[in-house]
Short mmCIF file of C-alpha atoms in Angstrom, two decimals:
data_model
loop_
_atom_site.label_atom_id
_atom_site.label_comp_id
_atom_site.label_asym_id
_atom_site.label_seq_id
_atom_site.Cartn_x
_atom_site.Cartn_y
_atom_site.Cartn_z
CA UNK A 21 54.06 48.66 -18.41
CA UNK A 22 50.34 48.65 -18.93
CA UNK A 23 49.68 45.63 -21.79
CA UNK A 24 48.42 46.61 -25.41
CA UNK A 25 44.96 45.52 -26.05
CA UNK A 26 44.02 43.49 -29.36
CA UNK A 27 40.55 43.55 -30.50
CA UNK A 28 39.48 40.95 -33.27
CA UNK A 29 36.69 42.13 -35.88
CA UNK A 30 35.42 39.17 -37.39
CA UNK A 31 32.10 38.41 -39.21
CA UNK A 32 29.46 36.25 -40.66
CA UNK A 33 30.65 36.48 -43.93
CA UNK A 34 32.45 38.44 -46.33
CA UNK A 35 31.00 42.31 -47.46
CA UNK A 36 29.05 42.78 -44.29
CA UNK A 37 31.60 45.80 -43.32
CA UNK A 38 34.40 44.47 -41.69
CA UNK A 39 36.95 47.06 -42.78
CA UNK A 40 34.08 50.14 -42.29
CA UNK A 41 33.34 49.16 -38.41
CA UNK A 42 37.18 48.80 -37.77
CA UNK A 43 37.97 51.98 -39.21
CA UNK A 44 35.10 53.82 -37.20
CA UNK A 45 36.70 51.64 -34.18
CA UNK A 46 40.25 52.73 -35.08
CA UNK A 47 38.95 56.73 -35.15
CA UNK A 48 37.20 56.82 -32.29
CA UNK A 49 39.85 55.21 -30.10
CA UNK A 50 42.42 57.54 -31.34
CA UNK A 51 40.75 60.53 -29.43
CA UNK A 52 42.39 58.66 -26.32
CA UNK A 53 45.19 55.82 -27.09
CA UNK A 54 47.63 55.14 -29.79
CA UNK A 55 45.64 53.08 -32.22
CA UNK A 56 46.97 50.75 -35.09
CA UNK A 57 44.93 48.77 -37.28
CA UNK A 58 46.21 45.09 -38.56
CA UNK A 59 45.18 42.89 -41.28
CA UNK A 60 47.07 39.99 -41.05
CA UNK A 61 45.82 38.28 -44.55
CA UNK A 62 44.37 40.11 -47.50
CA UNK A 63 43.66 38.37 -51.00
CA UNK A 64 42.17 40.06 -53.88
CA UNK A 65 44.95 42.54 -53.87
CA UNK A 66 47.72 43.84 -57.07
CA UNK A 67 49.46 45.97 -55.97
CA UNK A 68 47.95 48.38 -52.91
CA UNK A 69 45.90 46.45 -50.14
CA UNK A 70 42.98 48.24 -50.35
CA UNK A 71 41.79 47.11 -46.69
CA UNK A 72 45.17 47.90 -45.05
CA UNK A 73 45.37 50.86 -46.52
CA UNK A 74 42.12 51.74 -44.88
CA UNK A 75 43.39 50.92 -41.38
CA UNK A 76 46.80 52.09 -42.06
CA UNK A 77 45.87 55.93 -42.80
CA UNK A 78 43.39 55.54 -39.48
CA UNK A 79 46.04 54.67 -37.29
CA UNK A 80 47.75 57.66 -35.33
CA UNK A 81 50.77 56.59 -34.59
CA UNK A 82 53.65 58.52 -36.62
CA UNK A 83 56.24 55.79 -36.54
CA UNK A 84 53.77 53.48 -38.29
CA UNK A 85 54.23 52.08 -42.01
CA UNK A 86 52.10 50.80 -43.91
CA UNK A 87 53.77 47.30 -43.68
CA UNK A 88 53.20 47.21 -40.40
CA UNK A 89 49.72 47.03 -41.07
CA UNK A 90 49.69 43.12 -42.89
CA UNK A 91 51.40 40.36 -43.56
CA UNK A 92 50.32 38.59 -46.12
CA UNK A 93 48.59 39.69 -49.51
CA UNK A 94 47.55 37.54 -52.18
CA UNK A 95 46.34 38.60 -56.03
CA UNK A 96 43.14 35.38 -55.87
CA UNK A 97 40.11 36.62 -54.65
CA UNK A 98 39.66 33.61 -52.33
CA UNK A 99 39.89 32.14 -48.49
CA UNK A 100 44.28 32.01 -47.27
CA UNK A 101 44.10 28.66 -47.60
CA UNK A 102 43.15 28.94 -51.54
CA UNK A 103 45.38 31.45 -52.09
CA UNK A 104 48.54 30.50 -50.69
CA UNK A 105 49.81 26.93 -48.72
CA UNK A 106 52.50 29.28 -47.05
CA UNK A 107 51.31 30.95 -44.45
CA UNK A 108 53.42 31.04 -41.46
CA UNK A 109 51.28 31.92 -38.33
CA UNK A 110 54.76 33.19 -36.68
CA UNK A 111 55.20 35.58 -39.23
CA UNK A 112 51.58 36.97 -38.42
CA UNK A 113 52.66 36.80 -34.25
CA UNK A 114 55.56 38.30 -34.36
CA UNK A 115 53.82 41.24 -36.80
CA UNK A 116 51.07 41.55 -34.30
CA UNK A 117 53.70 41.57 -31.39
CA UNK A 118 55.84 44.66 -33.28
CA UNK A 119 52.35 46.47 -33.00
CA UNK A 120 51.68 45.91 -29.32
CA UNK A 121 55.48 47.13 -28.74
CA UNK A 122 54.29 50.52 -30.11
CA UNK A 123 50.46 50.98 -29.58
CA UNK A 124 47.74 51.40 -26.33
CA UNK A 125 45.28 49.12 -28.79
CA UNK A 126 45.63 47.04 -31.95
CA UNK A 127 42.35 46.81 -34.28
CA UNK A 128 42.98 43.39 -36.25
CA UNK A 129 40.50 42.76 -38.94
CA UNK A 130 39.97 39.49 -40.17
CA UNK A 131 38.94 37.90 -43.49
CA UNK A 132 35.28 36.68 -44.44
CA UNK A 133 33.89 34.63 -41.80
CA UNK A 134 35.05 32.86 -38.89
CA UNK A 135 35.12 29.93 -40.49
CA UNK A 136 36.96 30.83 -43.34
CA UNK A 137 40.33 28.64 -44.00
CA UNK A 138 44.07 29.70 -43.33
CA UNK A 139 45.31 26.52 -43.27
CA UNK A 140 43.77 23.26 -43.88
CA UNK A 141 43.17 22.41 -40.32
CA UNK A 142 43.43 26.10 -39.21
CA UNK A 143 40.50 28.69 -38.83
CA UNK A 144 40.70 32.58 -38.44
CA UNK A 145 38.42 31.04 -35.23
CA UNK A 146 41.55 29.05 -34.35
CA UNK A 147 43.22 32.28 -35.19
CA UNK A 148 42.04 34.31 -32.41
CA UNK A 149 42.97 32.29 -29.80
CA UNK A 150 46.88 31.74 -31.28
CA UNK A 151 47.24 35.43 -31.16
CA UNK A 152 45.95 35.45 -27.34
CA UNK A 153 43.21 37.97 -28.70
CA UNK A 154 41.66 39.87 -25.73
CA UNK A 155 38.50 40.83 -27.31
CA UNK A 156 36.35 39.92 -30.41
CA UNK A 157 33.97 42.25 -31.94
CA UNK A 158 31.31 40.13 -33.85
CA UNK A 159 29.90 42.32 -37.22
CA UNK A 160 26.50 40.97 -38.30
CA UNK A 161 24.15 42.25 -41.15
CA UNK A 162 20.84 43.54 -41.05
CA UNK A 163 19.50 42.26 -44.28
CA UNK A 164 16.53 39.49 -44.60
CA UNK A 165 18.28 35.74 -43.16
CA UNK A 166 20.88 37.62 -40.83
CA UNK A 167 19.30 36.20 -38.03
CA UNK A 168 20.53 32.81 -39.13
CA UNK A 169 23.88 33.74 -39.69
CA UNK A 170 24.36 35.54 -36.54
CA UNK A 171 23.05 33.14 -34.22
CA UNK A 172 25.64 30.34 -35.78
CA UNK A 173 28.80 32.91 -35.48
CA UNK A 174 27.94 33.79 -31.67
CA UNK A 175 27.47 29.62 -30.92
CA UNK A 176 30.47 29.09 -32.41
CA UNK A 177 32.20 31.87 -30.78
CA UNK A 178 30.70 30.83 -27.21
CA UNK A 179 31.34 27.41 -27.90
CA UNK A 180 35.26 28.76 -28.26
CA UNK A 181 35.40 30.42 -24.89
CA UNK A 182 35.92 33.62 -26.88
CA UNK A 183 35.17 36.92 -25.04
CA UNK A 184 32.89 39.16 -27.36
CA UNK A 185 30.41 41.50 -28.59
CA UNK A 186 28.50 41.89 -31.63
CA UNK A 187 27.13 44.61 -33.94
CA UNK A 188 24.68 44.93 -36.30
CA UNK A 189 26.00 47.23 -39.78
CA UNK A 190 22.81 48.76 -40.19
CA UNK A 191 22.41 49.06 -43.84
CA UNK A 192 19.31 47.76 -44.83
CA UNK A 193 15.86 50.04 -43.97
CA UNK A 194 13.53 47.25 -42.75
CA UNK A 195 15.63 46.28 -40.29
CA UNK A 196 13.48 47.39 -37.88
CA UNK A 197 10.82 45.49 -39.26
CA UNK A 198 11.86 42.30 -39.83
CA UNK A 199 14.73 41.43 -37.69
CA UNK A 200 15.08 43.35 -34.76
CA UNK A 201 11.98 42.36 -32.35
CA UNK A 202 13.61 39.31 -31.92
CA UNK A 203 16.90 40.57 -31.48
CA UNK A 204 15.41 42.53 -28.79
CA UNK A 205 13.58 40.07 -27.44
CA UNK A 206 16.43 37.32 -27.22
CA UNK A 207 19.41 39.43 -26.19
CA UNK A 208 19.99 41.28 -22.94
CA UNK A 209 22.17 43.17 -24.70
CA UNK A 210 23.59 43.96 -28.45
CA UNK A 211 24.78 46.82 -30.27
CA UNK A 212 23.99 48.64 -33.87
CA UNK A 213 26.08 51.12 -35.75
CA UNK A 214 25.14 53.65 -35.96
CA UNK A 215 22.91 53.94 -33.34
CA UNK A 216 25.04 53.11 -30.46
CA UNK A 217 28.31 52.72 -31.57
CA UNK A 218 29.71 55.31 -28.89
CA UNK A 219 28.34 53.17 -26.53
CA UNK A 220 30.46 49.74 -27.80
CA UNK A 221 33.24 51.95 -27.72
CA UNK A 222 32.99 53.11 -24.43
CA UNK A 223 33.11 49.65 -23.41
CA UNK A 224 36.15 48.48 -25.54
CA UNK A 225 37.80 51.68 -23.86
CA UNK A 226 37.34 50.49 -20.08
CA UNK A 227 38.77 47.00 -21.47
CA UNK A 228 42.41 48.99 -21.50
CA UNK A 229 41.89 49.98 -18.32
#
């Protein structure tokens, strides 16, 4: 049986469009596999998990729930690690396991940052390579000083022996203008939604080869 593969979207902080990119992800992967989206930790939630509910109504596979889709909420608006001292990384494995069972490719979004705290000793960085991630997808932003904040999340990612690729949200106009000569000039390679999305997903697709 041909193994389910788990891609990670993770970025340099929080509100650069985690949830957006993985539900463009989660569409355009449905045209060929069975797709389900997973967020194992979302805080800032009542009730509904806004997020997972996101990825949930993406995903095409009718046996899904929406509990599938997350393991932990919390109500406080802050890292895991603030909001709760109980997280059980099992809990999260065994989740992300149920999802493999059923799907071609699991989308699991992440929290914040990479750096951001589960666990006092225990980083969603560290959290990637528990869950024997096969592939991280990297979102940066396009805004004035994201050229600082991408080049520390892909040295720490390297540094991590964690397979990846990265893509810029496009949101902000004079991107062009002040940001991406360099990226240009400094990468052989690099992706931007929404210019070449289709290409980055291409890619992922040949990964579940």
């Amino acid at each position: 049986m041909k193994k389910s593969l788990t891609i990670f979207v993770t970025a340099t902080n929080t509100d650069i469009g985690k949830t957006y990119i993985s539900v463009e992800l989660i569409k355009r992967l449905s045209s060929k596999y069975k797709v389900a989206g997973f967020k194992p930790i979302e805080t800032g939630v009542t009730d509904k998990a806004p997020d997972t509910l996101k990825l949930y109504e993406s995903s095409n596979i009718s046996t899904l729930n929406i509990d599938d889709c997350i393991a932990y909420k919390y109500t406080l608006p802050a890292a895991p690690y603030i909001a709760s001292k109980d997280i059980e990384i099992e809990y999260i494995k065994n989740k992300l396991e149920h999802l493999k069972s059923i799907s071609d490719i699991v989308v699991v979004e992440g929290a914040g940052g990479l750096m951001v705290p589960i666990k006092k000793d225990l980083f969603y960085i560290d959290l990637i390579n528990i869950l024997g991630i096969d592939h991280t997808l990297l979102v940066t932003p396009s805004s004035l000083g994201c050229i600082n904040d991408t080049m520390l999340s892909i040295n720490l990612l390297k540094s991590k022996g964690i397979s990846f690729d990265w893509c810029v949200n496009k949101r902000d106009e004079d991107f062009e203008k002040i940001t991406k000569s360099f990226f240009d000039d400094y990468f052989k390679k690099y992706f931007v939604y929404p210019d070449n999305f289709d290409e980055l997903v291409e890619k992922l697709k040949h990964l579940n080869c």
